[in-house]
Amino acid sequence: MITVAGFNTAIDRFIQIDALTPGEVHRVREEKIYPGGKGVHVAQTIAALGERVRLIGLVDAANRSLISRQMSARGVLFRGVDIEGELRHCLALQEAGGSITEVLGQGPQLSRSEQDSLLREFRQSAEASDLVILTGSLPRGFDDALYAALVDDINAWGKRCLVDASGQVLRHAVAAKPYLIKPNRDEISELVGHPVINVDAAAMAVAALRERGIAMPVVSLGDLGAVAADDTGMWHAQLPSVHVRNAVGSGDCFLAGMAVAMQRRMPLEQALRLGVACGVANAQSEETGFAERSVVESLLPAVKVQRIHHAPSLQAGSPQ
Ligand SMILES: Nc1ncnc2c1ncn2[C@@H]1O[C@H](COP(=O)(O)OP(=O)(O)OP(=O)(O)O)[C@@H](O)[C@H]1O
Ligand SMILES: [Mg+2]
C-alpha cells in the first residue's frame, strides 16, 4: 500500500478559448471540471499502474461526490477530511494555439480541529503503508515545517518517504532527510540559489543533495527528462519526441511512476524510465495529471537512460 498525502485537494476547471486578451470578454469553446491537486494526480496515476494507493486530502460538502466518484472509478481509496470552508479552485485557460494560462486559488484556512483530523487520518494510513508520498502545497493554517515533521515520523517508522514540494516547505523537508525529493527546474534553482536548467547543473545539484543525506534525489527537467542518483550511481533519462498537448501535472505523473517502481523494488535506472514514460504520457494527453498504463507501456522502450559517470564538480554553486 502507498499513502499519498495530497492535503490541498482542488477543483480544476479546464477552459478552452480562442485567444486570451487581457481586459476582454471571452467565450468558452469547451469546459471540463475535475478533481485536481497534486495528490489526486499522483494517486490516480499510481492506481492506473496497478498499485494499491490511499489518498488523504481535504474535501468540502459541495464537491464530495465529484471527488469520491472519480477516485473510486480510478481505483484510489480516498480518505476525504471534511472542512467547513471551500476547496481551492484552479483555472486553466487554453488558447487555440495550445498555450495554457493558470490561475491557482488560495484555498481554505483550516481550523485547529480540521488540521488535527487531517493529521490523524494521515498517520493512521501512513503507519500501515510501505511508502509515503507528501506532495503539493499545504493548506493555510499549517506551518511550513509540517512536511519536515512528517518526514521525521515516517523515517522513525522505517518507511521510505517521497516529497514533492517547493519554497520553504521543501527547504525544511530536505533538512529532515526524506528518502526522495523531486524538484523541477524552478524548485531546485530556488533551493540551491542559482539556476539549474540543464543536465550538468542538475547532476551537480543531485550530487550535492546526496551529500546532504537524501538517498535518492531526482531533478526533473521538463522536456530534458530527469537526473537521479542513489547508491548504484547517477542516471539521466531522455524523452522520445512526442506531440505535447498539456504538460501540466507531468511531474506528478513522473513521481507516481517512480513510486510504483520503488514499491516493486525496481533499480533506479528502471524507475527513472517508468517515471519519465509517465510524465510523457501525461504531456501527450489533454487531461491534467493522469497517465494511462497502456500509453506508459508503449512509451517505455523509447525512453533512453544513460549513466552519468562523473558528476560535474561540486565546487561551484552547490546547495547550502
Ligand atoms: N514538454 C514535455 N514533453 C514531454 N514530456 C514532458 C514535457 N514536460 C515534462 N515532461 C515529462 O514529465 C516529467 C516531469 O516534468 P517537469 O520537470 O516539467 O515536472 P513539473 O514541473 O514538476 O510538473 P508539474 O508540477 O506540473 O506536475 C519530465 O521528466 C518528462 O518525463
Ligand atoms: Mg511539480
PDB file of C-alpha atoms and ligand atoms in Angstrom, residues 38 182 184 220-223 225-226 239 242 244 247-252 254 276 279-280 283, ligand 1:
ATOM      1  CA  LYS A  38      -1.023  17.055  -6.843  1.00  0.00           C
ATOM      2  CA  LYS A 182      11.681  15.550  -6.860  1.00  0.00           C
ATOM      3  CA  ASN A 184      11.612  20.598 -11.033  1.00  0.00           C
ATOM      4  CA  SER A 220      13.020  16.713 -13.317  1.00  0.00           C
ATOM      5  CA  LEU A 221      13.876  18.910 -16.271  1.00  0.00           C
ATOM      6  CA  GLY A 222      10.689  19.091 -18.332  1.00  0.00           C
ATOM      7  CA  ASP A 223      11.469  18.199 -21.945  1.00  0.00           C
ATOM      8  CA  GLY A 225      13.969  14.450 -18.923  1.00  0.00           C
ATOM      9  CA  ALA A 226      15.307  13.848 -15.430  1.00  0.00           C
ATOM     10  CA  LEU A 239      12.474  11.594 -23.636  1.00  0.00           C
ATOM     11  CA  VAL A 242       6.158  13.479 -28.867  1.00  0.00           C
ATOM     12  CA  VAL A 244       2.639  17.751 -26.420  1.00  0.00           C
ATOM     13  CA  ALA A 247       2.291  19.114 -19.777  1.00  0.00           C
ATOM     14  CA  VAL A 248       0.730  20.425 -16.538  1.00  0.00           C
ATOM     15  CA  GLY A 249       0.859  17.628 -13.959  1.00  0.00           C
ATOM     16  CA  SER A 250       3.657  15.759 -15.769  1.00  0.00           C
ATOM     17  CA  GLY A 251       5.853  15.988 -12.686  1.00  0.00           C
ATOM     18  CA  ASP A 252       3.074  14.433 -10.604  1.00  0.00           C
ATOM     19  CA  PHE A 254       6.536  11.195 -13.090  1.00  0.00           C
ATOM     20  CA  VAL A 276       9.744   9.646 -17.487  1.00  0.00           C
ATOM     21  CA  GLY A 279       5.463  12.221 -17.434  1.00  0.00           C
ATOM     22  CA  VAL A 280       5.476  11.993 -21.226  1.00  0.00           C
ATOM     23  CA  ALA A 283       2.076  15.598 -21.555  1.00  0.00           C
TER      24      ALA A 283
HETATM   25  N1  LIG B   1       7.103  19.204 -22.807  1.00  0.00           N
HETATM   26  C1  LIG B   1       7.211  17.926 -22.408  1.00  0.00           C
HETATM   27  N2  LIG B   1       7.222  16.934 -23.328  1.00  0.00           N
HETATM   28  C2  LIG B   1       7.323  15.643 -22.966  1.00  0.00           C
HETATM   29  N3  LIG B   1       7.449  15.244 -21.691  1.00  0.00           N
HETATM   30  C3  LIG B   1       7.449  16.162 -20.729  1.00  0.00           C
HETATM   31  C4  LIG B   1       7.327  17.552 -21.031  1.00  0.00           C
HETATM   32  N4  LIG B   1       7.370  18.231 -19.876  1.00  0.00           N
HETATM   33  C5  LIG B   1       7.503  17.309 -18.910  1.00  0.00           C
HETATM   34  N5  LIG B   1       7.554  16.064 -19.405  1.00  0.00           N
HETATM   35  C6  LIG B   1       7.745  14.804 -18.660  1.00  0.00           C
HETATM   36  O1  LIG B   1       7.356  14.966 -17.303  1.00  0.00           O
HETATM   37  C7  LIG B   1       8.492  14.915 -16.424  1.00  0.00           C
HETATM   38  C8  LIG B   1       8.373  15.968 -15.354  1.00  0.00           C
HETATM   39  O2  LIG B   1       8.326  17.226 -15.972  1.00  0.00           O
HETATM   40  P1  LIG B   1       8.593  18.613 -15.235  1.00  0.00           P
HETATM   41  O3  LIG B   1      10.006  18.720 -14.812  1.00  0.00           O
HETATM   42  O4  LIG B   1       8.089  19.679 -16.158  1.00  0.00           O
HETATM   43  O5  LIG B   1       7.653  18.481 -13.943  1.00  0.00           O
HETATM   44  P2  LIG B   1       6.924  19.569 -13.033  1.00  0.00           P
HETATM   45  O6  LIG B   1       7.352  20.954 -13.405  1.00  0.00           O
HETATM   46  O7  LIG B   1       7.147  19.140 -11.635  1.00  0.00           O
HETATM   47  O8  LIG B   1       5.383  19.348 -13.419  1.00  0.00           O
HETATM   48  P3  LIG B   1       4.053  19.545 -12.540  1.00  0.00           P
HETATM   49  O9  LIG B   1       4.472  20.149 -11.215  1.00  0.00           O
HETATM   50  O10 LIG B   1       3.172  20.419 -13.361  1.00  0.00           O
HETATM   51  O11 LIG B   1       3.461  18.203 -12.367  1.00  0.00           O
HETATM   52  C9  LIG B   1       9.702  15.067 -17.334  1.00  0.00           C
HETATM   53  O12 LIG B   1      10.836  14.422 -16.787  1.00  0.00           O
HETATM   54  C10 LIG B   1       9.212  14.403 -18.598  1.00  0.00           C
HETATM   55  O13 LIG B   1       9.242  12.987 -18.430  1.00  0.00           O
END
